[in-house]
mmCIF file of C-alpha atoms and ligand atoms in Angstrom:
data_model
loop_
_atom_site.group_PDB
_atom_site.id
_atom_site.type_symbol
_atom_site.label_atom_id
_atom_site.label_comp_id
_atom_site.label_asym_id
_atom_site.label_seq_id
_atom_site.Cartn_x
_atom_site.Cartn_y
_atom_site.Cartn_z
ATOM 1 C CA MET A 12 12.785 2.674 2.291
ATOM 2 C CA LEU A 13 14.698 5.002 4.770
ATOM 3 C CA LYS A 14 15.667 3.812 8.357
ATOM 4 C CA ILE A 15 14.131 5.939 10.710
ATOM 5 C CA LEU A 16 15.798 4.340 13.879
ATOM 6 C CA GLU A 17 19.064 2.229 14.195
ATOM 7 C CA ILE A 18 19.853 0.542 17.362
ATOM 8 C CA ILE A 19 23.194 -1.219 17.496
ATOM 9 C CA ASP A 20 24.544 -3.706 20.330
ATOM 10 C CA LEU A 21 22.531 -1.609 23.431
ATOM 11 C CA SER A 22 23.205 -2.905 26.603
ATOM 12 C CA HIS A 23 22.242 -1.677 29.957
ATOM 13 C CA ASN A 24 23.119 -2.873 33.648
ATOM 14 C CA PHE A 25 21.115 -2.200 36.867
ATOM 15 C CA GLY A 26 24.135 -3.179 39.272
ATOM 16 C CA GLY A 27 24.842 -6.753 38.659
ATOM 17 C CA LEU A 28 22.031 -7.314 36.621
ATOM 18 C CA ARG A 29 22.156 -7.059 33.046
ATOM 19 C CA ALA A 30 18.574 -5.848 31.863
ATOM 20 C CA VAL A 31 19.522 -5.433 28.191
ATOM 21 C CA SER A 32 22.099 -7.327 26.401
ATOM 22 C CA ASP A 33 23.623 -6.542 22.787
ATOM 23 C CA PHE A 34 20.061 -5.535 21.579
ATOM 24 C CA SER A 35 19.995 -4.463 18.056
ATOM 25 C CA LEU A 36 16.853 -3.202 15.906
ATOM 26 C CA GLU A 37 16.308 -1.307 12.819
ATOM 27 C CA VAL A 38 13.104 0.202 11.868
ATOM 28 C CA GLU A 39 12.015 1.735 8.605
ATOM 29 C CA GLU A 40 9.918 4.702 8.282
ATOM 30 C CA GLY A 41 6.170 3.867 8.390
ATOM 31 C CA GLU A 42 6.901 0.515 9.972
ATOM 32 C CA LEU A 43 4.916 -0.597 13.251
ATOM 33 C CA VAL A 44 7.458 -2.932 15.150
ATOM 34 C CA GLY A 45 6.404 -5.247 17.845
ATOM 35 C CA LEU A 46 8.609 -5.827 21.313
ATOM 36 C CA ILE A 47 7.364 -8.666 23.008
ATOM 37 C CA GLY A 48 8.853 -10.930 26.011
ATOM 38 C CA PRO A 49 7.808 -12.124 29.344
ATOM 39 C CA ASN A 50 7.730 -9.629 32.383
ATOM 40 C CA GLY A 51 11.271 -8.239 33.147
ATOM 41 C CA ALA A 52 12.696 -8.925 29.867
ATOM 42 C CA GLY A 53 13.857 -5.387 29.305
ATOM 43 C CA LYS A 54 11.325 -4.054 27.277
ATOM 44 C CA THR A 55 10.835 -1.003 29.166
ATOM 45 C CA THR A 56 14.432 -0.316 29.388
ATOM 46 C CA ILE A 57 14.953 -0.268 25.809
ATOM 47 C CA PHE A 58 12.100 2.637 25.546
ATOM 48 C CA ASN A 59 13.940 4.415 28.442
ATOM 49 C CA LEU A 60 17.518 4.546 26.688
ATOM 50 C CA ILE A 61 15.943 5.471 23.456
ATOM 51 C CA THR A 62 14.079 8.369 25.091
ATOM 52 C CA GLY A 63 17.276 9.433 27.117
ATOM 53 C CA LEU A 64 15.623 8.633 30.500
ATOM 54 C CA PHE A 65 18.590 6.439 31.195
ATOM 55 C CA LYS A 66 21.960 6.893 30.507
ATOM 56 C CA VAL A 67 23.371 4.313 27.486
ATOM 57 C CA SER A 68 26.566 3.053 28.744
ATOM 58 C CA ARG A 69 26.849 0.856 25.949
ATOM 59 C CA GLY A 70 25.746 0.663 22.357
ATOM 60 C CA THR A 71 24.487 3.306 19.694
ATOM 61 C CA ILE A 72 21.159 4.876 18.947
ATOM 62 C CA LYS A 73 20.622 6.575 15.762
ATOM 63 C CA PHE A 74 17.417 8.666 14.696
ATOM 64 C CA GLN A 75 17.236 9.635 10.933
ATOM 65 C CA GLY A 76 20.977 8.877 10.747
ATOM 66 C CA GLU A 77 21.846 11.100 13.610
ATOM 67 C CA ASP A 78 23.541 9.700 16.515
ATOM 68 C CA ILE A 79 21.518 10.544 19.495
ATOM 69 C CA THR A 80 22.867 8.169 21.992
ATOM 70 C CA ARG A 81 23.934 10.411 24.602
ATOM 71 C CA TRP A 82 21.292 13.313 24.101
ATOM 72 C CA PRO A 83 19.428 14.767 26.785
ATOM 73 C CA SER A 84 15.667 13.476 26.710
ATOM 74 C CA HIS A 85 14.237 16.958 25.816
ATOM 75 C CA ARG A 86 16.279 17.067 22.879
ATOM 76 C CA ILE A 87 15.430 13.584 21.979
ATOM 77 C CA SER A 88 11.590 14.741 22.250
ATOM 78 C CA SER A 89 11.967 17.719 20.176
ATOM 79 C CA ARG A 90 14.020 15.967 17.607
ATOM 80 C CA GLY A 91 10.942 13.698 17.007
ATOM 81 C CA ILE A 92 10.572 10.904 19.274
ATOM 82 C CA ALA A 93 7.608 10.659 21.792
ATOM 83 C CA ARG A 94 6.228 7.885 24.124
ATOM 84 C CA THR A 95 3.675 6.912 26.375
ATOM 85 C CA PHE A 96 4.260 4.922 29.634
ATOM 86 C CA GLN A 97 3.337 1.566 30.951
ATOM 87 C CA ASN A 98 2.262 3.218 34.249
ATOM 88 C CA ILE A 99 0.199 6.098 33.132
ATOM 89 C CA ARG A 100 2.102 9.460 33.806
ATOM 90 C CA LEU A 101 -0.470 12.227 33.935
ATOM 91 C CA PHE A 102 -0.150 14.841 36.144
ATOM 92 C CA LYS A 103 -3.311 13.815 38.161
ATOM 93 C CA GLU A 104 -4.215 17.249 39.562
ATOM 94 C CA LEU A 105 -3.666 19.327 36.602
ATOM 95 C CA SER A 106 -6.385 19.687 33.824
ATOM 96 C CA VAL A 107 -6.555 17.154 31.092
ATOM 97 C CA LEU A 108 -5.632 20.324 28.568
ATOM 98 C CA ASP A 109 -2.985 21.360 30.488
ATOM 99 C CA ASN A 110 -1.694 17.634 30.638
ATOM 100 C CA VAL A 111 -1.611 18.008 26.769
ATOM 101 C CA ARG A 112 -0.409 21.390 26.470
ATOM 102 C CA LEU A 113 2.928 20.201 28.722
ATOM 103 C CA GLY A 114 3.524 17.395 26.050
ATOM 104 C CA GLY A 115 4.665 20.022 23.962
ATOM 105 C CA TYR A 116 7.016 22.022 26.220
ATOM 106 C CA ALA A 117 10.021 20.648 24.359
ATOM 107 C CA GLN A 118 8.789 22.543 21.061
ATOM 108 C CA HIS A 119 8.077 25.969 22.437
ATOM 109 C CA ARG A 120 9.222 28.774 20.297
ATOM 110 C CA TYR A 121 9.992 31.290 22.564
ATOM 111 C CA THR A 122 12.827 32.407 24.792
ATOM 112 C CA LEU A 123 12.747 32.401 28.754
ATOM 113 C CA LEU A 124 12.754 36.250 28.592
ATOM 114 C CA GLU A 125 9.856 36.302 26.071
ATOM 115 C CA ALA A 126 7.988 34.109 28.491
ATOM 116 C CA MET A 127 8.839 36.297 31.649
ATOM 117 C CA GLY A 128 7.977 39.421 29.793
ATOM 118 C CA ARG A 129 4.840 37.825 28.214
ATOM 119 C CA SER A 130 5.772 38.703 25.072
ATOM 120 C CA LYS A 131 3.765 38.905 21.768
ATOM 121 C CA ASN A 132 5.738 35.847 20.581
ATOM 122 C CA PHE A 133 4.757 34.100 24.011
ATOM 123 C CA LYS A 134 1.236 34.578 23.601
ATOM 124 C CA VAL A 135 1.075 33.767 20.220
ATOM 125 C CA GLU A 136 2.856 30.314 20.811
ATOM 126 C CA GLU A 137 0.738 29.904 23.865
ATOM 127 C CA GLU A 138 -2.573 30.099 22.006
ATOM 128 C CA ARG A 139 -1.271 27.844 18.998
ATOM 129 C CA GLN A 140 -0.183 24.788 21.649
ATOM 130 C CA ARG A 141 -3.669 25.605 23.520
ATOM 131 C CA GLN A 142 -5.499 25.127 19.997
ATOM 132 C CA ARG A 143 -3.425 21.990 19.005
ATOM 133 C CA ALA A 144 -4.103 20.693 22.404
ATOM 134 C CA TYR A 145 -7.905 21.240 21.856
ATOM 135 C CA GLU A 146 -7.564 19.469 18.438
ATOM 136 C CA LEU A 147 -5.722 16.385 19.858
ATOM 137 C CA LEU A 148 -8.521 16.254 22.577
ATOM 138 C CA ALA A 149 -11.104 16.079 19.930
ATOM 139 C CA ARG A 150 -9.227 13.598 17.826
ATOM 140 C CA PHE A 151 -8.994 11.292 20.852
ATOM 141 C CA ASN A 152 -12.655 11.873 21.903
ATOM 142 C CA VAL A 153 -11.978 13.295 25.227
ATOM 143 C CA SER A 154 -12.963 17.042 24.804
ATOM 144 C CA ALA A 155 -15.571 16.745 27.221
ATOM 145 C CA TYR A 156 -12.861 16.065 29.939
ATOM 146 C CA ALA A 157 -10.479 19.276 28.782
ATOM 147 C CA GLU A 158 -11.182 21.004 31.969
ATOM 148 C CA ALA A 159 -11.105 18.249 34.550
ATOM 149 C CA PRO A 160 -8.397 17.173 36.456
ATOM 150 C CA ALA A 161 -6.823 14.084 35.065
ATOM 151 C CA LYS A 162 -7.424 11.823 38.015
ATOM 152 C CA ASN A 163 -11.205 12.328 37.197
ATOM 153 C CA LEU A 164 -10.999 10.159 33.883
ATOM 154 C CA PRO A 165 -11.769 6.301 33.400
ATOM 155 C CA TYR A 166 -8.410 4.391 32.655
ATOM 156 C CA GLY A 167 -8.978 4.011 28.947
ATOM 157 C CA GLU A 168 -9.563 7.560 28.595
ATOM 158 C CA GLN A 169 -6.182 8.505 30.559
ATOM 159 C CA ARG A 170 -4.658 6.244 27.944
ATOM 160 C CA ARG A 171 -5.899 8.343 25.202
ATOM 161 C CA VAL A 172 -4.887 11.692 26.867
ATOM 162 C CA GLU A 173 -1.480 10.254 27.120
ATOM 163 C CA MET A 174 -1.465 9.227 23.298
ATOM 164 C CA ALA A 175 -2.504 12.885 22.620
ATOM 165 C CA ARG A 176 0.516 14.201 24.839
ATOM 166 C CA ALA A 177 2.784 12.416 23.247
ATOM 167 C CA LEU A 178 1.672 13.614 19.730
ATOM 168 C CA ILE A 179 1.328 17.377 20.457
ATOM 169 C CA SER A 180 5.008 17.437 19.884
ATOM 170 C CA SER A 181 4.797 16.033 16.247
ATOM 171 C CA PRO A 182 6.799 13.183 16.481
ATOM 172 C CA ARG A 183 7.903 10.968 13.642
ATOM 173 C CA LEU A 184 8.496 7.864 16.004
ATOM 174 C CA LEU A 185 6.031 6.931 18.429
ATOM 175 C CA LEU A 186 7.019 4.470 21.406
ATOM 176 C CA LEU A 187 3.734 2.552 22.883
ATOM 177 C CA ASP A 188 4.187 0.902 26.237
ATOM 178 C CA GLU A 189 1.741 -1.533 26.644
ATOM 179 C CA PRO A 190 -1.071 0.688 25.460
ATOM 180 C CA ALA A 191 -3.720 -2.138 26.010
ATOM 181 C CA ALA A 192 -2.611 -3.312 29.329
ATOM 182 C CA GLY A 193 -5.986 -3.508 31.541
ATOM 183 C CA MET A 194 -8.386 -3.437 28.318
ATOM 184 C CA ASN A 195 -11.004 -6.074 27.635
ATOM 185 C CA GLN A 196 -11.292 -7.541 24.072
ATOM 186 C CA SER A 197 -13.638 -4.738 22.525
ATOM 187 C CA GLU A 198 -11.436 -2.113 24.400
ATOM 188 C CA ALA A 199 -8.487 -3.499 22.612
ATOM 189 C CA GLN A 200 -10.041 -4.070 19.468
ATOM 190 C CA GLU A 201 -11.133 -0.235 19.398
ATOM 191 C CA LEU A 202 -7.432 0.619 20.548
ATOM 192 C CA ILE A 203 -6.102 -1.198 17.393
ATOM 193 C CA ARG A 204 -8.446 0.779 15.199
ATOM 194 C CA LEU A 205 -7.253 3.796 16.811
ATOM 195 C CA ILE A 206 -3.498 3.129 16.333
ATOM 196 C CA LEU A 207 -3.944 2.369 12.924
ATOM 197 C CA GLU A 208 -5.914 5.740 12.294
ATOM 198 C CA ILE A 209 -3.269 7.617 14.158
ATOM 199 C CA LYS A 210 -0.332 5.958 12.489
ATOM 200 C CA LYS A 211 -1.804 7.117 8.949
ATOM 201 C CA GLU A 212 -3.233 10.297 9.989
ATOM 202 C CA PHE A 213 0.126 11.687 11.642
ATOM 203 C CA SER A 214 2.695 9.640 9.184
ATOM 204 C CA LEU A 215 4.071 7.922 12.183
ATOM 205 C CA THR A 216 6.418 4.767 12.837
ATOM 206 C CA ILE A 217 5.636 2.970 15.959
ATOM 207 C CA ILE A 218 7.309 0.551 17.911
ATOM 208 C CA LEU A 219 4.962 -1.089 20.308
ATOM 209 C CA ILE A 220 5.334 -3.030 23.660
ATOM 210 C CA GLU A 221 2.381 -5.249 24.081
ATOM 211 C CA HIS A 222 1.367 -8.697 25.872
ATOM 212 C CA GLN A 223 -1.896 -9.157 24.178
ATOM 213 C CA MET A 224 -0.960 -11.256 21.046
ATOM 214 C CA ARG A 225 -4.046 -10.254 19.423
ATOM 215 C CA VAL A 226 -2.804 -6.805 19.322
ATOM 216 C CA VAL A 227 0.635 -7.662 18.290
ATOM 217 C CA LEU A 228 -0.793 -9.816 15.411
ATOM 218 C CA ASN A 229 -3.265 -7.248 14.052
ATOM 219 C CA LEU A 230 -0.825 -4.463 14.331
ATOM 220 C CA CYS A 231 2.895 -5.329 13.718
ATOM 221 C CA GLN A 232 4.606 -6.202 10.819
ATOM 222 C CA TRP A 233 7.930 -7.269 12.308
ATOM 223 C CA VAL A 234 8.632 -8.377 16.090
ATOM 224 C CA LYS A 235 11.395 -8.738 18.372
ATOM 225 C CA VAL A 236 11.219 -11.053 21.319
ATOM 226 C CA LEU A 237 13.210 -10.585 24.301
ATOM 227 C CA ASP A 238 13.836 -12.667 27.455
ATOM 228 C CA PHE A 239 16.241 -11.535 30.444
ATOM 229 C CA GLY A 240 17.573 -8.854 28.280
ATOM 230 C CA GLU A 241 18.431 -11.099 25.180
ATOM 231 C CA THR A 242 16.991 -11.050 21.810
ATOM 232 C CA ILE A 243 15.477 -14.403 21.283
ATOM 233 C CA ALA A 244 13.622 -14.428 18.273
ATOM 234 C CA SER A 245 12.638 -11.966 15.464
ATOM 235 C CA GLY A 246 10.421 -11.864 12.450
ATOM 236 C CA PRO A 247 6.753 -11.640 11.034
ATOM 237 C CA PRO A 248 4.112 -11.922 14.141
ATOM 238 C CA GLN A 249 2.952 -15.163 12.694
ATOM 239 C CA GLU A 250 6.236 -16.844 12.832
ATOM 240 C CA ILE A 251 7.099 -15.521 15.999
ATOM 241 C CA HIS A 252 3.548 -16.998 17.281
ATOM 242 C CA HIS A 253 5.014 -20.780 17.043
ATOM 243 C CA HIS A 254 8.707 -20.165 17.670
ATOM 244 C CA PRO A 255 9.994 -22.814 20.053
ATOM 245 C CA ALA A 256 12.391 -20.420 21.747
ATOM 246 C CA VAL A 257 9.277 -17.914 22.424
ATOM 247 C CA LEU A 258 7.227 -20.580 23.553
ATOM 248 C CA GLU A 259 9.872 -21.581 26.010
ATOM 249 C CA ALA A 260 10.461 -18.339 27.302
ATOM 250 C CA TYR A 261 6.668 -17.893 28.083
ATOM 251 C CA LEU A 262 5.922 -21.132 29.361
ATOM 252 C CA GLY A 263 9.205 -22.576 30.739
ATOM 253 C CA ARG A 264 10.787 -25.699 29.174
ATOM 254 C CA ASP A 265 8.380 -28.150 30.970
ATOM 255 C CA GLY A 266 5.619 -26.497 30.252
ATOM 256 C CA GLY A 267 4.628 -26.219 34.001
ATOM 257 C CA LEU A 268 4.988 -22.643 34.484
ATOM 258 C CA MET A 269 1.214 -22.187 34.512
ATOM 259 C CA GLU A 270 0.858 -24.102 37.720
ATOM 260 C CA GLU A 271 4.022 -22.768 39.187
ATOM 261 C CA GLU A 272 3.920 -19.274 38.432
ATOM 262 C CA PRO A 273 0.354 -18.072 37.868
ATOM 263 C CA GLU A 274 1.413 -14.486 37.770
ATOM 264 C CA ARG A 275 3.863 -14.794 35.189
ATOM 265 C CA ALA A 276 1.520 -17.123 33.137
ATOM 266 C CA ALA A 277 -1.174 -14.378 33.251
ATOM 267 C CA HIS A 278 0.969 -12.631 31.074
ATOM 268 C CA VAL A 279 1.664 -15.213 28.430
ATOM 269 C CA PRO A 280 0.237 -13.453 25.401
ATOM 270 C CA TRP A 281 -1.369 -16.759 23.943
ATOM 271 C CA THR A 282 -3.909 -17.120 26.877
ATOM 272 C CA VAL A 283 -5.528 -13.858 25.807
ATOM 273 C CA THR A 284 -8.125 -14.508 23.428
HETATM 274 N N1 ATP B 314 15.251 1.553 37.523
HETATM 275 C C1 ATP B 314 15.567 0.279 37.640
HETATM 276 N N2 ATP B 314 16.452 -0.251 38.630
HETATM 277 C C2 ATP B 314 16.523 -1.068 38.754
HETATM 278 N N3 ATP B 314 16.223 -2.233 38.187
HETATM 279 C C3 ATP B 314 15.514 -2.269 37.310
HETATM 280 C C4 ATP B 314 14.946 -0.720 36.834
HETATM 281 N N4 ATP B 314 14.094 -0.707 35.777
HETATM 282 C C5 ATP B 314 14.036 -2.035 35.315
HETATM 283 N N5 ATP B 314 14.651 -2.886 36.270
HETATM 284 C C6 ATP B 314 14.976 -4.507 36.169
HETATM 285 O O1 ATP B 314 15.286 -4.233 34.713
HETATM 286 C C7 ATP B 314 14.726 -5.649 34.177
HETATM 287 C C8 ATP B 314 14.100 -4.961 33.108
HETATM 288 O O2 ATP B 314 13.072 -4.655 33.287
HETATM 289 P P1 ATP B 314 12.079 -3.698 32.279
HETATM 290 O O3 ATP B 314 11.018 -3.007 33.200
HETATM 291 O O4 ATP B 314 12.645 -3.257 31.361
HETATM 292 O O5 ATP B 314 11.162 -4.956 32.135
HETATM 293 P P2 ATP B 314 9.821 -5.329 31.208
HETATM 294 O O6 ATP B 314 10.303 -6.011 29.723
HETATM 295 O O7 ATP B 314 9.246 -3.741 30.540
HETATM 296 O O8 ATP B 314 8.966 -6.145 31.866
HETATM 297 P P3 ATP B 314 7.116 -5.942 31.940
HETATM 298 O O9 ATP B 314 6.638 -6.738 31.158
HETATM 299 O O10 ATP B 314 7.034 -6.248 33.382
HETATM 300 O O11 ATP B 314 7.214 -4.450 31.854
HETATM 301 C C9 ATP B 314 14.085 -6.244 35.392
HETATM 302 O O12 ATP B 314 14.772 -7.397 35.823
HETATM 303 C C10 ATP B 314 13.560 -5.161 36.419
HETATM 304 O O13 ATP B 314 13.415 -5.469 37.618
HETATM 305 MG MG1 MG B 315 7.968 -2.951 31.061
#
């Protein structure tokens, strides 16, 4: 199988804090890989490094064999990596349709001059993007909201609009940062179904950050576990589930975390049924 993504010894510091430490990962085309770990483990930072939101200070990121380590984010996006955000990042006052259209910005096939002169090429391209955005809204079952400001949508629908926005750029690799956050069991089940469908339909490779073990177990073929920026385990989800280092990271050495830190304990994936 072809390697779509290769991360070699990636590290990132925030001042004196080492948020990611010598992180390596290989993802094959068509795989669905999970990234889990307690709060503050460094998961989102890794997504921010892959997508060029943070500058990489150490390590290498290769996408389809090409070194993209120091590329700006718009170039990474147009090369084929898209993402959703842990904290939904829609433009609240803009319509749902425009939010999705903006996701295709890096792909626009007209020059600034053509846009300023509203040339034929510009208009054709704009229409193509609009059609594509409508198709995606329909695919994600949110067409009814197309003209509404994004802020009017219920939370679950906003998450689906984010996925539509990510897919308008026709990515090969999709990074999902806690897509099931705040969802109940049946919503999470529905999300699992949707992710599997779009993966097939759009021939995607997916990296998923997720706290709900149900979602990880149902979706991922391989899981990496981080704690304080370090990779503490790696393997199929069924094995990771029982891994001593993983249990320790989530529950604490003495298992007393539940009482001492109820907030952190609330994120232990095994507590979610
Ligand atoms: N922009 C930033 N500036 C300073 N510190 C940051 C920044 N972003 C993250 N951190 C710190 O880096 C560490 C890793 O954060 P990160 O958001 O990657 O964790 P995470 O695994 O995604 O956690 P969560 O499950 O809570 O989303 C944390 O200690 C966090 O406080
Ligand atoms: Mg995070």
